[in-house]
Structure formats: C-alpha cells, structure tokens
C-alpha cells in the first residue's frame, strides 16, 4: 500500500506510548528503518496490516500518556500499522473518550444523564460552571480559575446510577489515573479541578441483598474477596468448568438449551441455539466475546458482577469457549469502568497462573485465552457487530445481517457474543442442571434476573429476583419512592425502553408479561420518577442521548434522531408547526421511519421512550402551541 503520510512528527513520548503497546518496529514495513531486503518481502506489509486490530488499544495508549492524540501520533500509528492517517483519524474521532484536539491531562467527567440529572447532577454541573468556568469543548475553552492542566466535561451515563451523581476522573501521564466515583459533591468536584486528588478510591455501598442465601447470580458479590481465586473456589468457583469438561461440549449445550436461557442483553435470543450454531460451524477458528459494554442509561448490573465476582466471568467464558470450540476470547469492556478492568485483568492473570486458562486448561488439553479490549465511549459498540468492527480497528459501526455472527463474526469467523449476565447464568445452570434451572421463573422466562433500580427510590442498586416478580415487587424491594413521594412514572428497559404509569405496577416482569403490556425488559433498567420530575426534560435528554450516540452510518437514524429532538424542542417551546396534532404526527412519522429502516437497534428503538411518553404518559395533553 502506498501511504501518503502527514508531515507532522510524533513526540518522543507519543512514540514511546505506541511502541510500549506495539513493540519496537522491526522493518521498513512497520515504521522502522528501510532495508534493501524490505522491497522483496511483501509479506512484511501484510503482517503490518494484520496488526490493525491493535489500533484502538494503541490510541488508548497515546490518550492515556499524553491526554490527547495529535497529528504526529496519528502519523506514527499510520506508519506502524500501514493504515492511512485519514482512516485512523476517522476511528479516533468516533469515540467520545478520545480527543484529537489538545485537551488537559486531567479531565473530570460529570454525568448529566437521566439517572444522575435529577439526583443533583444537573445542579452539580451548573455549580461547577459558575465556580470554575464552562465545560471544556476544545483548545479555545475558557478555564477561569481551573489550572490549565485540568478541565471538566459533561458526560452521558457513566454506569454508576446507584451512586448518583457520578464522576469519572482521568489523568494522563506515565502512570495514568482513571477513577469512577460517586456520589460526588460540588466541593469534591471543585477540589479535583483545582489540583486535589479527589476521593482516595471507589466509593461503593454493598448491594442491597448482599448475603441473602436465596441469591444465585449475586451470591458471591460483597461476600467473596474479588481478588482471591482461593476464596472464589471455596464458594463454588470452577465447579461449573470442571463439570463441563467432564460431560463434554454437546452435553453443555444441551444443558443450556434445556434451561431455556434467553439472552439478558435486551434481545432475549435463546442462548442454547446461539451456542449450538457457533459450535456447528466447520470454519476455524471460533471466537467468544463477552459483551461488557453496558452503556444503556440506567444500567449497571454487569459492572456489579465484574467488580464483585470477576472470576465468574472468566470461568463462564471458558465454559462457553469449550462448548463452542473456541480458543480465543475477548472481553469488550466499556472504557468508563476502570475498576472492573483492573479486577478482570487480575482474575485473568490469576486463572492463567493456575492453569485455568492457557494451552492446557485444567490439564484436559483444551486451549483458551482471554484478552480485554476497552471501548472508548461509544454506546453503539454495545451492538454485537459494532463490537467486531471496534476490535478489528475500524469505526464501531454495525454491520448488515446476514451474515450473522455465528457464520461470519470477528475477523470473518464464527463468533459467540453474550453479555455478562447471560454468561454468569451458565454457572448456575451447570450447578443445578438445565431442567432445575428451567423450573425457576415461568414457562417463557426461566431463571433469575438482575434489575437495576435507580432514580427516586430509597435504596438504589442491583437486585436479583426470579422471573415473574412484578414491577411493584421490585420497587418495594428498593424501599419504594424516596421520601414517600407519589410516583409519576417508571422507565422500564433504559433509554431504549418505555415509560409505564403508576397503574401498571402489577405488570409481571417476564418476557411474555411485558410484551403483552407493550413494554420491554431491555437491559433490566427500572428507573423511578416522583411527582416533582419534569418528564419533558427527561424525554429531551433521552432524545439528545440518541442524537449524540447515533453512529451516523444510516440515514434514518442519523437524520431521524436529530429531527426527533428538534420536534420535541418545538413542542416544549410552544412552537409546534401546524398545530399540536400535526407536530405529534410528524414526530410519530419520524419514529416509525427510524424503527422500520435503521440498520441496528439504536435507530430502531430511539423513538420507543419518546412514543411511550407521548401515548402512555400523555406528555403533551393540553399543551398550548402556536
């Protein structure tokens, strides 16, 4: 490939950051000195281009060392990976946590999404803006009293809705810092911005049901030391993998199928069918991906599992790999979860040391390795085919289907993708058997389910119940509406879910129950709003979220999310074009176009919460428009 490189030159620090990840260049093909023999070794160019999948980690390396990614760094990456600089620029600008314009080394991200917004997040941001100047938008941003090496930014959901309002502190340097914490006060935020270290570590409360003997998925969280493999094994760890190796791949898939386990990421696809489809593919190799990029506003259940029971994710991925004939796995982890990353990395290394990962798992001749790949602030990368593109070093845009992932997924090979909660359920299936598991819950919705309770409830957190509990049951577990206030609405399923009314609280939380009610379980979000909340403000924030997070690949979503937000703003301002009914009809037409014609689930569900607010909550009934 004839590369047209930029004239910009990487600094020594930028080169060191890239080389620390990619290794030193070895030939003229990957950025080293040209040698006469290079002209006759075309394979060298193919080998360099085959390393493109290391692009996103390399961009992370530069961002973490310098604080932003310059043209010189882009140019050096282009040399090292034999990828055009414009292509790398397109990837770098796709992600919200990466910056291609100068940015201070220390950045405080303050969440102002729907979970944190009403819990003091919006007030926090306004206070910080008054005291320290506006949020950072680029090199011309004003800092006022903030040192030049520090900035703050508004952020979409950080996955810490049970500790709202949440903040993420990142600090670039030779020893980079990344810390997710909450609830954060204005005093703490301002202290960080003026040079303070901030909270010493993660500020977490125990999960509300910690120690409950009836728990299955959460039974080790807040009970077992997440850093101790011995403690994990003393509490039943690796019995599932041992049983899987004893009964064989086909029997494992049969148990998962008999359990009627449905995916917990939102699509609810039968897990046994997915595993069998991958296992049946003759093309090799096969891959396993743990989708840990939970970025749905209001969702934090996977974080609780990864931080509190990381070995369970490693073990369940190993079982999935054994059953599907895979030798390599990836955990695609959202970039805003630094503690989860540290704990998963430790668990992987500990498992490898004891022969529970590697070339000969448990001495049974089975090979499996796991690598963590961090996202960088792109909600769309929770879509399974967008994950493939992101890992391969491209923009995280969804792919058309077919072909389906079980046929041609990561690197064009058969790939299994399950989210964290789905995988952890497999341990319980192998512990008690598929038939016993299927007896939990209902005929159409089997097993336990995790729900994320947040918003205006007394005890926010992750809760586990068998399928079949009602929405009222979950709110009661969380202590009801905070302060005993009247309930105005509940957002069920997340930003891509629907609002339900107080008179619908007896809705059974099963796939069939919510389907009959015209709702969805989605990612397990249950966000309650009391009578004081401005629901139009909430709906506008959801619309802004989808507008920001649309990857822009398809017209219905790229244009529709913008037009949807514009219509809502006109309705709020009382400037509906052609009258209220005409504007609402236009809003519905936009929503239906997105639902019917978008490539992926983001566009297909971007109107769901808006539609339910209009039709279910009657948001604009009696509105005066001109």
Short mmCIF file of N, CA and C in Angstrom, two decimals, residues 401-564:
data_model
loop_
_atom_site.label_atom_id
_atom_site.label_comp_id
_atom_site.label_asym_id
_atom_site.label_seq_id
_atom_site.Cartn_x
_atom_site.Cartn_y
_atom_site.Cartn_z
N UNK A 401 -26.88 -7.61 8.52
CA UNK A 401 -27.06 -9.04 8.73
C UNK A 401 -28.17 -9.54 7.80
N UNK A 402 -28.01 -10.72 7.15
CA UNK A 402 -26.87 -11.64 7.23
C UNK A 402 -25.64 -11.10 6.49
N UNK A 403 -24.46 -11.76 6.69
CA UNK A 403 -24.26 -12.96 7.52
C UNK A 403 -24.36 -12.65 9.01
N UNK A 404 -24.78 -13.64 9.77
CA UNK A 404 -24.93 -13.49 11.20
C UNK A 404 -23.62 -13.82 11.91
N UNK A 405 -23.46 -13.35 13.14
CA UNK A 405 -22.20 -13.59 13.84
C UNK A 405 -21.78 -15.05 13.93
N UNK A 406 -22.75 -15.97 14.06
CA UNK A 406 -22.37 -17.38 14.17
C UNK A 406 -21.77 -17.90 12.86
N UNK A 407 -22.01 -17.17 11.77
CA UNK A 407 -21.45 -17.55 10.48
C UNK A 407 -20.15 -16.80 10.18
N UNK A 408 -20.21 -15.49 10.30
CA UNK A 408 -19.04 -14.65 9.98
C UNK A 408 -19.05 -13.46 10.93
N UNK A 409 -18.35 -13.58 12.02
CA UNK A 409 -18.32 -12.53 13.03
C UNK A 409 -16.97 -11.86 13.09
N UNK A 410 -16.30 -11.95 14.22
CA UNK A 410 -15.00 -11.32 14.40
C UNK A 410 -13.99 -11.91 13.42
N UNK A 411 -13.28 -11.04 12.71
CA UNK A 411 -12.30 -11.45 11.70
C UNK A 411 -12.92 -12.39 10.67
N UNK A 412 -14.24 -12.29 10.47
CA UNK A 412 -14.93 -13.10 9.48
C UNK A 412 -15.14 -14.54 9.89
N UNK A 413 -14.92 -14.86 11.17
CA UNK A 413 -15.03 -16.23 11.64
C UNK A 413 -16.26 -16.40 12.56
N UNK A 414 -16.73 -17.63 12.74
CA UNK A 414 -17.87 -17.86 13.64
C UNK A 414 -17.59 -17.32 15.04
N UNK A 415 -18.54 -16.56 15.57
CA UNK A 415 -18.31 -15.85 16.83
C UNK A 415 -19.54 -15.93 17.72
N UNK A 416 -19.31 -16.23 18.99
CA UNK A 416 -20.36 -16.21 20.00
C UNK A 416 -20.26 -14.91 20.78
N UNK A 417 -21.37 -14.19 20.90
CA UNK A 417 -21.41 -12.96 21.69
C UNK A 417 -22.51 -13.10 22.73
N UNK A 418 -22.13 -13.02 24.00
CA UNK A 418 -23.09 -12.98 25.11
C UNK A 418 -22.70 -11.87 26.05
N UNK A 419 -23.68 -11.28 26.74
CA UNK A 419 -23.33 -10.25 27.71
C UNK A 419 -22.98 -10.90 29.05
N UNK A 420 -22.52 -10.10 29.99
CA UNK A 420 -22.00 -10.59 31.26
C UNK A 420 -23.05 -11.40 32.01
N UNK A 421 -24.25 -10.84 32.18
CA UNK A 421 -25.27 -11.54 32.97
C UNK A 421 -25.65 -12.88 32.34
N UNK A 422 -25.76 -12.92 31.02
CA UNK A 422 -26.09 -14.17 30.34
C UNK A 422 -25.06 -15.24 30.65
N UNK A 423 -23.79 -14.89 30.55
CA UNK A 423 -22.73 -15.86 30.79
C UNK A 423 -22.72 -16.36 32.22
N UNK A 424 -22.92 -15.48 33.18
CA UNK A 424 -22.87 -15.90 34.58
C UNK A 424 -24.02 -16.86 34.90
N UNK A 425 -25.14 -16.76 34.19
CA UNK A 425 -26.23 -17.70 34.38
C UNK A 425 -25.81 -19.13 34.05
N UNK A 426 -24.86 -19.31 33.16
CA UNK A 426 -24.41 -20.64 32.77
C UNK A 426 -23.82 -21.38 33.96
N UNK A 427 -23.15 -20.67 34.85
CA UNK A 427 -22.59 -21.32 36.04
C UNK A 427 -23.69 -21.92 36.90
N UNK A 428 -24.80 -21.20 37.02
CA UNK A 428 -25.92 -21.72 37.80
C UNK A 428 -26.57 -22.90 37.10
N UNK A 429 -26.65 -22.86 35.79
CA UNK A 429 -27.23 -23.98 35.02
C UNK A 429 -26.43 -25.24 35.24
N UNK A 430 -25.11 -25.15 35.18
CA UNK A 430 -24.27 -26.33 35.38
C UNK A 430 -24.23 -26.76 36.84
N UNK A 431 -24.52 -25.85 37.74
CA UNK A 431 -24.54 -26.20 39.17
C UNK A 431 -25.76 -27.03 39.52
N UNK A 432 -26.94 -26.65 39.00
CA UNK A 432 -28.17 -27.32 39.40
C UNK A 432 -28.79 -28.14 38.28
N UNK A 433 -28.30 -27.98 37.05
CA UNK A 433 -28.86 -28.69 35.91
C UNK A 433 -29.86 -27.87 35.14
N UNK A 434 -29.92 -28.11 33.84
CA UNK A 434 -30.78 -27.32 32.97
C UNK A 434 -32.25 -27.42 33.32
N UNK A 435 -32.73 -28.61 33.65
CA UNK A 435 -34.15 -28.79 33.97
C UNK A 435 -34.52 -28.08 35.24
N UNK A 436 -33.66 -28.15 36.26
CA UNK A 436 -33.94 -27.46 37.52
C UNK A 436 -33.93 -25.95 37.32
N UNK A 437 -33.02 -25.49 36.48
CA UNK A 437 -32.97 -24.06 36.19
C UNK A 437 -34.26 -23.61 35.50
N UNK A 438 -34.73 -24.43 34.55
CA UNK A 438 -35.94 -24.08 33.80
C UNK A 438 -37.17 -24.02 34.70
N UNK A 439 -37.11 -24.67 35.86
CA UNK A 439 -38.24 -24.64 36.80
C UNK A 439 -38.32 -23.33 37.58
N UNK A 440 -37.28 -22.52 37.51
CA UNK A 440 -37.27 -21.21 38.17
C UNK A 440 -37.92 -20.20 37.23
N UNK A 441 -38.76 -19.36 37.75
CA UNK A 441 -39.41 -18.35 36.91
C UNK A 441 -40.70 -18.87 36.31
N UNK A 442 -40.89 -18.59 35.02
CA UNK A 442 -42.10 -19.01 34.33
C UNK A 442 -41.74 -19.86 33.11
N UNK A 443 -42.74 -20.40 32.46
CA UNK A 443 -42.51 -21.25 31.30
C UNK A 443 -41.75 -20.52 30.20
N UNK A 444 -42.10 -19.25 29.98
CA UNK A 444 -41.47 -18.50 28.90
C UNK A 444 -40.30 -17.64 29.32
N UNK A 445 -40.06 -17.55 30.62
CA UNK A 445 -38.97 -16.71 31.14
C UNK A 445 -38.35 -17.44 32.32
N UNK A 446 -37.27 -18.14 32.08
CA UNK A 446 -36.72 -19.01 33.12
C UNK A 446 -35.51 -18.39 33.81
N UNK A 447 -35.33 -18.82 35.06
CA UNK A 447 -34.15 -18.43 35.81
C UNK A 447 -34.29 -17.14 36.58
N UNK A 448 -33.22 -16.71 37.23
CA UNK A 448 -33.20 -15.42 37.93
C UNK A 448 -32.90 -14.28 36.96
N UNK A 449 -33.22 -13.06 37.35
CA UNK A 449 -32.96 -11.89 36.51
C UNK A 449 -32.47 -10.76 37.38
N UNK A 450 -31.51 -10.01 36.87
CA UNK A 450 -30.98 -8.84 37.57
C UNK A 450 -31.69 -7.59 37.06
N UNK A 451 -32.02 -6.70 37.99
CA UNK A 451 -32.62 -5.42 37.65
C UNK A 451 -31.85 -4.30 38.32
N UNK A 452 -31.75 -3.18 37.60
CA UNK A 452 -31.03 -2.00 38.09
C UNK A 452 -32.05 -0.97 38.55
N UNK A 453 -32.18 -0.81 39.85
CA UNK A 453 -33.13 0.15 40.42
C UNK A 453 -32.41 1.47 40.69
N UNK A 454 -32.93 2.54 40.12
CA UNK A 454 -32.30 3.85 40.32
C UNK A 454 -33.36 4.93 40.22
N UNK A 455 -32.91 6.17 40.26
CA UNK A 455 -33.86 7.28 40.24
C UNK A 455 -34.34 7.58 41.64
N UNK A 456 -35.65 7.86 41.77
CA UNK A 456 -36.21 8.30 43.03
C UNK A 456 -36.70 7.12 43.86
N UNK A 457 -35.77 6.23 44.25
CA UNK A 457 -36.09 5.12 45.15
C UNK A 457 -35.22 5.23 46.39
N UNK A 458 -35.68 4.62 47.47
CA UNK A 458 -34.94 4.73 48.73
C UNK A 458 -33.61 4.00 48.70
N UNK A 459 -33.56 2.80 48.10
CA UNK A 459 -32.34 2.00 48.10
C UNK A 459 -31.98 1.59 46.68
N UNK A 460 -31.35 2.48 45.92
CA UNK A 460 -30.95 2.12 44.56
C UNK A 460 -29.90 1.01 44.58
N UNK A 461 -29.86 0.23 43.53
CA UNK A 461 -28.86 -0.84 43.46
C UNK A 461 -29.29 -1.93 42.51
N UNK A 462 -28.46 -2.98 42.45
CA UNK A 462 -28.76 -4.16 41.63
C UNK A 462 -29.54 -5.15 42.48
N UNK A 463 -30.65 -5.62 41.95
CA UNK A 463 -31.49 -6.59 42.66
C UNK A 463 -31.67 -7.84 41.81
N UNK A 464 -31.69 -8.98 42.48
CA UNK A 464 -31.92 -10.25 41.81
C UNK A 464 -33.24 -10.84 42.28
N UNK A 465 -34.09 -11.22 41.32
CA UNK A 465 -35.36 -11.89 41.62
C UNK A 465 -35.60 -12.97 40.57
N UNK A 466 -36.39 -13.99 40.88
CA UNK A 466 -36.77 -14.93 39.83
C UNK A 466 -37.72 -14.24 38.85
N UNK A 467 -37.66 -14.62 37.59
CA UNK A 467 -38.63 -14.10 36.63
C UNK A 467 -40.05 -14.32 37.16
N UNK A 468 -40.89 -13.32 36.99
CA UNK A 468 -42.27 -13.42 37.42
C UNK A 468 -42.62 -12.42 38.50
N UNK A 469 -41.60 -11.86 39.16
CA UNK A 469 -41.88 -10.79 40.12
C UNK A 469 -42.47 -9.60 39.37
N UNK A 470 -43.28 -8.84 40.06
CA UNK A 470 -43.91 -7.69 39.42
C UNK A 470 -43.05 -6.44 39.58
N UNK A 471 -43.38 -5.44 38.80
CA UNK A 471 -42.70 -4.16 38.92
C UNK A 471 -42.91 -3.58 40.32
N UNK A 472 -44.08 -3.78 40.86
CA UNK A 472 -44.36 -3.32 42.23
C UNK A 472 -43.45 -4.03 43.24
N UNK A 473 -43.21 -5.34 43.03
CA UNK A 473 -42.33 -6.09 43.93
C UNK A 473 -40.93 -5.49 43.95
N UNK A 474 -40.42 -5.14 42.77
CA UNK A 474 -39.06 -4.58 42.70
C UNK A 474 -38.99 -3.22 43.37
N UNK A 475 -39.98 -2.39 43.15
CA UNK A 475 -39.97 -1.07 43.79
C UNK A 475 -40.07 -1.22 45.30
N UNK A 476 -40.83 -2.22 45.76
CA UNK A 476 -40.92 -2.47 47.21
C UNK A 476 -39.58 -2.91 47.76
N UNK A 477 -38.88 -3.80 47.04
CA UNK A 477 -37.55 -4.23 47.47
C UNK A 477 -36.62 -3.04 47.64
N UNK A 478 -36.76 -2.06 46.76
CA UNK A 478 -35.90 -0.87 46.80
C UNK A 478 -36.41 0.18 47.78
N UNK A 479 -37.41 -0.16 48.57
CA UNK A 479 -37.90 0.76 49.60
C UNK A 479 -38.95 1.73 49.12
N UNK A 480 -39.43 1.56 47.89
CA UNK A 480 -40.44 2.47 47.37
C UNK A 480 -39.86 3.80 46.94
N UNK A 481 -40.74 4.72 46.60
CA UNK A 481 -40.31 6.04 46.15
C UNK A 481 -39.68 6.80 47.30
N UNK A 482 -38.55 7.42 47.04
CA UNK A 482 -37.81 8.14 48.08
C UNK A 482 -38.69 9.20 48.74
N UNK A 483 -38.62 9.24 50.07
CA UNK A 483 -39.37 10.23 50.84
C UNK A 483 -40.86 10.01 50.85
N UNK A 484 -41.32 8.87 50.32
CA UNK A 484 -42.74 8.59 50.30
C UNK A 484 -43.52 9.44 49.30
N UNK A 485 -42.81 10.05 48.36
CA UNK A 485 -43.47 10.90 47.38
C UNK A 485 -44.33 10.06 46.42
N UNK A 486 -45.33 10.68 45.78
CA UNK A 486 -46.11 9.96 44.77
C UNK A 486 -45.24 9.61 43.56
N UNK A 487 -45.51 8.45 42.98
CA UNK A 487 -44.80 8.01 41.79
C UNK A 487 -45.45 8.60 40.55
N UNK A 488 -44.63 9.18 39.67
CA UNK A 488 -45.17 9.74 38.44
C UNK A 488 -45.05 8.77 37.26
N UNK A 489 -43.91 8.09 37.15
CA UNK A 489 -43.69 7.17 36.04
C UNK A 489 -42.47 6.31 36.35
N UNK A 490 -42.34 5.21 35.60
CA UNK A 490 -41.17 4.34 35.68
C UNK A 490 -40.64 4.13 34.28
N UNK A 491 -39.33 4.31 34.10
CA UNK A 491 -38.70 3.99 32.82
C UNK A 491 -38.25 2.54 32.91
N UNK A 492 -38.81 1.69 32.08
CA UNK A 492 -38.52 0.26 32.10
C UNK A 492 -37.69 -0.11 30.88
N UNK A 493 -36.49 -0.65 31.10
CA UNK A 493 -35.66 -1.10 29.98
C UNK A 493 -34.58 -0.14 29.55
N UNK A 494 -34.54 1.06 30.09
CA UNK A 494 -33.49 2.01 29.74
C UNK A 494 -33.95 3.04 28.72
N UNK A 495 -33.01 3.81 28.21
CA UNK A 495 -33.35 4.86 27.24
C UNK A 495 -34.01 4.28 25.99
N UNK A 496 -33.70 3.02 25.69
CA UNK A 496 -34.32 2.34 24.55
C UNK A 496 -35.58 1.59 24.98
N UNK A 497 -36.03 1.82 26.22
CA UNK A 497 -37.22 1.15 26.74
C UNK A 497 -38.44 2.03 26.66
N UNK A 498 -39.35 1.84 27.61
CA UNK A 498 -40.61 2.59 27.60
C UNK A 498 -40.93 3.09 29.00
N UNK A 499 -41.73 4.14 29.05
CA UNK A 499 -42.26 4.63 30.32
C UNK A 499 -43.57 3.89 30.62
N UNK A 500 -43.77 3.54 31.89
CA UNK A 500 -45.03 2.95 32.31
C UNK A 500 -45.61 3.79 33.44
N UNK A 501 -46.91 3.71 33.61
CA UNK A 501 -47.64 4.54 34.58
C UNK A 501 -47.73 3.85 35.94
N UNK A 502 -48.07 4.59 36.99
CA UNK A 502 -48.25 4.00 38.32
C UNK A 502 -49.33 2.94 38.37
N UNK A 503 -50.34 3.01 37.49
CA UNK A 503 -51.40 2.00 37.50
C UNK A 503 -51.01 0.71 36.78
N UNK A 504 -49.75 0.63 36.32
CA UNK A 504 -49.27 -0.57 35.62
C UNK A 504 -48.23 -1.33 36.44
N UNK A 505 -48.13 -1.05 37.72
CA UNK A 505 -47.06 -1.63 38.54
C UNK A 505 -47.22 -3.12 38.78
N UNK A 506 -48.40 -3.68 38.55
CA UNK A 506 -48.58 -5.12 38.74
C UNK A 506 -48.18 -5.92 37.51
N UNK A 507 -47.59 -5.26 36.55
CA UNK A 507 -47.07 -5.92 35.35
C UNK A 507 -46.02 -6.96 35.75
N UNK A 508 -46.18 -8.23 35.34
CA UNK A 508 -45.15 -9.23 35.66
C UNK A 508 -43.90 -8.99 34.83
N UNK A 509 -42.77 -9.02 35.48
CA UNK A 509 -41.51 -8.77 34.78
C UNK A 509 -41.00 -10.06 34.17
N UNK A 510 -41.66 -10.45 33.09
CA UNK A 510 -41.26 -11.59 32.28
C UNK A 510 -41.28 -11.13 30.83
N UNK A 511 -40.62 -11.89 29.96
CA UNK A 511 -40.61 -11.51 28.55
C UNK A 511 -42.04 -11.46 28.00
N UNK A 512 -42.83 -12.47 28.37
CA UNK A 512 -44.19 -12.51 27.85
C UNK A 512 -45.08 -11.47 28.52
N UNK A 513 -44.83 -11.18 29.80
CA UNK A 513 -45.65 -10.21 30.53
C UNK A 513 -45.48 -8.79 30.01
N UNK A 514 -44.23 -8.39 29.81
CA UNK A 514 -44.00 -7.01 29.32
C UNK A 514 -44.39 -6.89 27.84
N UNK A 515 -44.23 -7.99 27.10
CA UNK A 515 -44.63 -7.95 25.68
C UNK A 515 -46.13 -7.72 25.57
N UNK A 516 -46.91 -8.40 26.42
CA UNK A 516 -48.36 -8.23 26.41
C UNK A 516 -48.77 -6.82 26.80
N UNK A 517 -47.94 -6.17 27.63
CA UNK A 517 -48.24 -4.82 28.08
C UNK A 517 -47.66 -3.75 27.16
N UNK A 518 -47.04 -4.17 26.06
CA UNK A 518 -46.44 -3.20 25.13
C UNK A 518 -45.20 -2.55 25.69
N UNK A 519 -44.47 -3.27 26.53
CA UNK A 519 -43.25 -2.73 27.14
C UNK A 519 -42.08 -3.66 26.81
N UNK A 520 -40.97 -3.47 27.48
CA UNK A 520 -39.78 -4.29 27.27
C UNK A 520 -38.95 -4.33 28.53
N UNK A 521 -38.26 -5.45 28.76
CA UNK A 521 -37.33 -5.53 29.89
C UNK A 521 -35.99 -4.89 29.53
N UNK A 522 -35.65 -4.90 28.24
CA UNK A 522 -34.40 -4.29 27.81
C UNK A 522 -33.22 -4.81 28.60
N UNK A 523 -32.43 -3.90 29.10
CA UNK A 523 -31.22 -4.26 29.85
C UNK A 523 -31.47 -4.35 31.36
N UNK A 524 -32.74 -4.39 31.76
CA UNK A 524 -33.05 -4.56 33.19
C UNK A 524 -33.14 -3.27 33.97
N UNK A 525 -33.34 -2.15 33.28
CA UNK A 525 -33.43 -0.85 33.96
C UNK A 525 -34.82 -0.65 34.54
N UNK A 526 -34.87 -0.22 35.79
CA UNK A 526 -36.12 0.25 36.42
C UNK A 526 -35.77 1.58 37.08
N UNK A 527 -36.13 2.66 36.43
CA UNK A 527 -35.82 4.00 36.93
C UNK A 527 -37.12 4.71 37.30
N UNK A 528 -37.26 5.02 38.57
CA UNK A 528 -38.50 5.63 39.07
C UNK A 528 -38.39 7.14 39.10
N UNK A 529 -39.51 7.83 38.82
CA UNK A 529 -39.57 9.29 38.83
C UNK A 529 -40.73 9.71 39.72
N UNK A 530 -40.44 10.60 40.68
CA UNK A 530 -41.52 11.04 41.56
C UNK A 530 -42.30 12.19 40.91
N UNK A 531 -43.26 12.73 41.66
CA UNK A 531 -44.19 13.70 41.09
C UNK A 531 -43.57 15.05 40.80
N UNK A 532 -42.35 15.30 41.26
CA UNK A 532 -41.72 16.61 41.05
C UNK A 532 -40.88 16.67 39.78
N UNK A 533 -40.66 15.53 39.13
CA UNK A 533 -39.75 15.49 37.99
C UNK A 533 -40.42 16.07 36.75
N UNK A 534 -39.68 16.88 36.02
CA UNK A 534 -40.13 17.40 34.73
C UNK A 534 -39.88 16.32 33.68
N UNK A 535 -40.93 15.59 33.32
CA UNK A 535 -40.76 14.45 32.41
C UNK A 535 -40.36 14.90 31.01
N UNK A 536 -40.75 16.09 30.61
CA UNK A 536 -40.34 16.58 29.30
C UNK A 536 -38.83 16.77 29.25
N UNK A 537 -38.26 17.25 30.36
CA UNK A 537 -36.81 17.40 30.43
C UNK A 537 -36.13 16.03 30.31
N UNK A 538 -36.71 15.00 30.94
CA UNK A 538 -36.16 13.65 30.86
C UNK A 538 -36.22 13.14 29.42
N UNK A 539 -37.36 13.34 28.76
CA UNK A 539 -37.52 12.87 27.39
C UNK A 539 -36.56 13.60 26.45
N UNK A 540 -36.38 14.89 26.66
CA UNK A 540 -35.44 15.65 25.84
C UNK A 540 -34.01 15.14 26.02
N UNK A 541 -33.66 14.76 27.26
CA UNK A 541 -32.31 14.24 27.49
C UNK A 541 -32.13 12.90 26.80
N UNK A 542 -33.17 12.07 26.78
CA UNK A 542 -33.10 10.80 26.06
C UNK A 542 -32.93 11.05 24.57
N UNK A 543 -33.68 12.01 24.02
CA UNK A 543 -33.56 12.34 22.60
C UNK A 543 -32.16 12.85 22.28
N UNK A 544 -31.59 13.68 23.16
CA UNK A 544 -30.23 14.18 22.94
C UNK A 544 -29.21 13.04 23.01
N UNK A 545 -29.46 12.09 23.89
CA UNK A 545 -28.56 10.94 24.01
C UNK A 545 -28.50 10.17 22.69
N UNK A 546 -29.65 9.87 22.11
CA UNK A 546 -29.65 9.11 20.87
C UNK A 546 -29.08 9.92 19.71
N UNK A 547 -29.32 11.22 19.70
CA UNK A 547 -28.73 12.06 18.66
C UNK A 547 -27.20 12.03 18.76
N UNK A 548 -26.68 12.12 19.98
CA UNK A 548 -25.23 12.08 20.16
C UNK A 548 -24.64 10.72 19.81
N UNK A 549 -25.35 9.65 20.18
CA UNK A 549 -24.77 8.32 20.08
C UNK A 549 -25.01 7.63 18.74
N UNK A 550 -25.85 8.21 17.88
CA UNK A 550 -26.02 7.62 16.55
C UNK A 550 -24.68 7.61 15.83
N UNK A 551 -24.33 6.46 15.26
CA UNK A 551 -23.03 6.37 14.59
C UNK A 551 -23.04 7.13 13.26
N UNK A 552 -24.23 7.45 12.75
CA UNK A 552 -24.33 8.22 11.52
C UNK A 552 -24.23 7.41 10.25
N UNK A 553 -24.15 6.09 10.37
CA UNK A 553 -23.95 5.27 9.18
C UNK A 553 -25.19 5.24 8.28
N UNK A 554 -26.39 5.16 8.88
CA UNK A 554 -27.59 5.07 8.06
C UNK A 554 -28.43 6.34 8.21
N UNK A 555 -29.06 6.74 7.12
CA UNK A 555 -29.82 7.99 7.09
C UNK A 555 -30.99 8.01 8.08
N UNK A 556 -31.80 6.96 8.16
CA UNK A 556 -32.95 7.03 9.06
C UNK A 556 -32.59 7.40 10.49
N UNK A 557 -31.50 6.85 10.99
CA UNK A 557 -31.06 7.13 12.35
C UNK A 557 -30.31 8.46 12.44
N UNK A 558 -29.38 8.67 11.51
CA UNK A 558 -28.57 9.89 11.54
C UNK A 558 -29.43 11.15 11.46
N UNK A 559 -30.41 11.15 10.56
CA UNK A 559 -31.28 12.30 10.39
C UNK A 559 -32.45 12.25 11.37
N UNK A 560 -32.99 11.04 11.56
CA UNK A 560 -34.18 10.91 12.40
C UNK A 560 -33.98 11.32 13.84
N UNK A 561 -32.83 10.97 14.43
CA UNK A 561 -32.60 11.34 15.83
C UNK A 561 -32.51 12.85 16.00
N UNK A 562 -31.97 13.53 14.99
CA UNK A 562 -31.89 15.00 15.03
C UNK A 562 -33.28 15.61 14.89
N UNK A 563 -34.03 15.13 13.90
CA UNK A 563 -35.38 15.67 13.68
C UNK A 563 -36.30 15.39 14.86
N UNK A 564 -36.12 14.25 15.49
CA UNK A 564 -36.92 13.92 16.67
C UNK A 564 -36.68 14.93 17.79
#
